[in-house]
Amino acid sequence: GRGGAMPSRRAALLLLLLPPSAALAGEWIARTLPQRTTSASRAELSEQGGQSQSRALVLRVDGRWYNVAEWAERHPGGAYCLKWVAGYDVSAIFHTIHLFGRKNAAAILSQLPELDESQLPARPSTELLVFPDIRRVPKAMQPPIFEDWVLGRDVERDVAAGPPEPFQMRASGDRRAWSAMDAARDTPFKLELEAMLHRNFKSPAHYKATPEHWARIALAFGLTASCLARWAQGDVFATLALPWAQWMLFSSAVHESSHHTLSTNPKLNLAAMFLGMPFIYNPVIWYHQHIVSHHQYPNDENLDVDLHHLRPARMHPHTERDEGASGIHFLFKGYFTTAGMTVLWPIRHLVRRPTARFYTLNTPAPANVPAAQLVLSLLPAAVVNLYPFWLVASGEANPAFGLFLWLFPWLGTGAIWTVMTQVSHAQADAQEPPGYDDYFRWQVESAVDYSVGSRLVPMLTASLNFQSMHHAMPSVCGCHFHKLYPEYKAICERHGVRLNTRADLAEAW
């Protein structure tokens, strides 16, 4: 047998149920969010003062705080996405997501009750700002972590010197204020991108996933479920294929759904977000760092969390250089990055620990998700982590094979994730956008596109190879990008917006 007696088919069936059960868990999480979002009208806010604010759902857009509680349940994208970003400045993503219907979105926003600083919830107002600055502990003061012992990295530090000042990256205050406000400005480039969308799509429903895209999702789902079930039975080939199957499902369904691009039905988008479990990520944790941080501030070393996941590997020229860090650190973090997103990040949030090597927790969960529900979202990862060891303990697999069943899916998904996602913003020309004259220009010039003429690559990457388009119009499903790209490229050329392109994935890296 493969490593010992074959596991029972009953166990395989239980594992086969993980993807749909994860989707149901997602729907349950959104449905049972604590009732902090009771609607409050302008009159209620005025009459009850601070008392009504404990029930408010506050967001900041273009420098103004709004209570969106009354609107949340009618929000076309779903109430959950407003609840998950509550308390943050979402100016930039408000304008990129609503590019197609910007006038309608602005009209609705103008009708929502505004709050001044005195009406904000009881939390200190300093916590209700844009994504907090990323503050890294200098190497000399970093306590050793598991990675240091594995790689033999020098962890000596000058304790007597006392806590030093954190490494000072470029000041982000001006850029933060600029990006939050400038996204609202109707620049010629932004308006022509909007016009392109209206020329090609009659309504938001027409730029969601096509039947062909849904067919690819169904194929990826079936392949993932089959590989997962056969992995539980100890099948070597299914185990080797599982990371690719999980990636194909994530890229086509999960990433798209986190941007609400699969469907106009928010429940469907929410359910699909949980299909990236158990081996890719935890959607509750990932939503903040991907939507609020990365998509608002791409390649801003103070605010884009993505630039710091692989530390001490250096992903941006303006981040601190660690003497002694080498490519092996990038490989180590790369192979285990999905394990970190799926298991480590949620646990850090639950135990209130900062991100290793940082003063702050860079990947917090939304404040509206209780600890019990975050624990629930960890269950699929807990099952696949414990299952191989249960096989070994019960004598159904030998230790070496049990280790293979446990370790390879994590290493495989981590490697694929790192190669496919980190390539999109890591090049020098993408890390130094030439100016801040147009927020949409910044979104385009801080990304890299590759294989733009291929029909196959977009299918394998869910069109992530058209990264600049995805950042400029994140609510459009990537299945439309190949068709739109020639027109999009011509618009960029007319407005002097630089497209950072590479022939293929290899050249991009």
PDB file of C-alpha atoms in Angstrom, residues 136-144 153-167 320-323 357 359:
ATOM      1  CA  ARG A 136       8.744  46.900  11.922  1.00  0.00           C
ATOM      2  CA  VAL A 137      11.021  46.056  14.835  1.00  0.00           C
ATOM      3  CA  PRO A 138      14.670  46.702  13.862  1.00  0.00           C
ATOM      4  CA  LYS A 139      16.646  43.526  13.380  1.00  0.00           C
ATOM      5  CA  ALA A 140      18.885  44.209  16.370  1.00  0.00           C
ATOM      6  CA  MET A 141      15.874  44.027  18.679  1.00  0.00           C
ATOM      7  CA  GLN A 142      13.919  41.189  17.082  1.00  0.00           C
ATOM      8  CA  PRO A 143      13.342  38.178  19.336  1.00  0.00           C
ATOM      9  CA  PRO A 144      14.142  34.835  17.684  1.00  0.00           C
ATOM     10  CA  ARG A 153      19.866  33.128  11.143  1.00  0.00           C
ATOM     11  CA  ASP A 154      21.822  35.361  13.496  1.00  0.00           C
ATOM     12  CA  VAL A 155      19.430  36.538  16.213  1.00  0.00           C
ATOM     13  CA  GLU A 156      21.830  38.255  18.602  1.00  0.00           C
ATOM     14  CA  ARG A 157      20.572  41.625  19.710  1.00  0.00           C
ATOM     15  CA  ASP A 158      21.716  44.469  21.881  1.00  0.00           C
ATOM     16  CA  VAL A 159      19.299  44.217  24.795  1.00  0.00           C
ATOM     17  CA  ALA A 160      21.181  46.791  26.842  1.00  0.00           C
ATOM     18  CA  ALA A 161      20.584  49.423  24.207  1.00  0.00           C
ATOM     19  CA  GLY A 162      16.890  49.426  25.009  1.00  0.00           C
ATOM     20  CA  PRO A 163      14.021  49.644  22.518  1.00  0.00           C
ATOM     21  CA  PRO A 164      15.161  51.593  19.450  1.00  0.00           C
ATOM     22  CA  GLU A 165      13.023  53.720  17.239  1.00  0.00           C
ATOM     23  CA  PRO A 166      11.332  51.696  14.492  1.00  0.00           C
ATOM     24  CA  PHE A 167      12.906  51.828  11.067  1.00  0.00           C
ATOM     25  CA  GLU A 320      14.724  48.066   5.776  1.00  0.00           C
ATOM     26  CA  ARG A 321      17.588  45.878   4.567  1.00  0.00           C
ATOM     27  CA  ASP A 322      18.417  42.958   6.858  1.00  0.00           C
ATOM     28  CA  GLU A 323      22.089  42.074   6.751  1.00  0.00           C
ATOM     29  CA  ARG A 357       9.270  41.122  13.654  1.00  0.00           C
ATOM     30  CA  TYR A 359       5.264  46.208  16.475  1.00  0.00           C
TER      31      TYR A 359
END
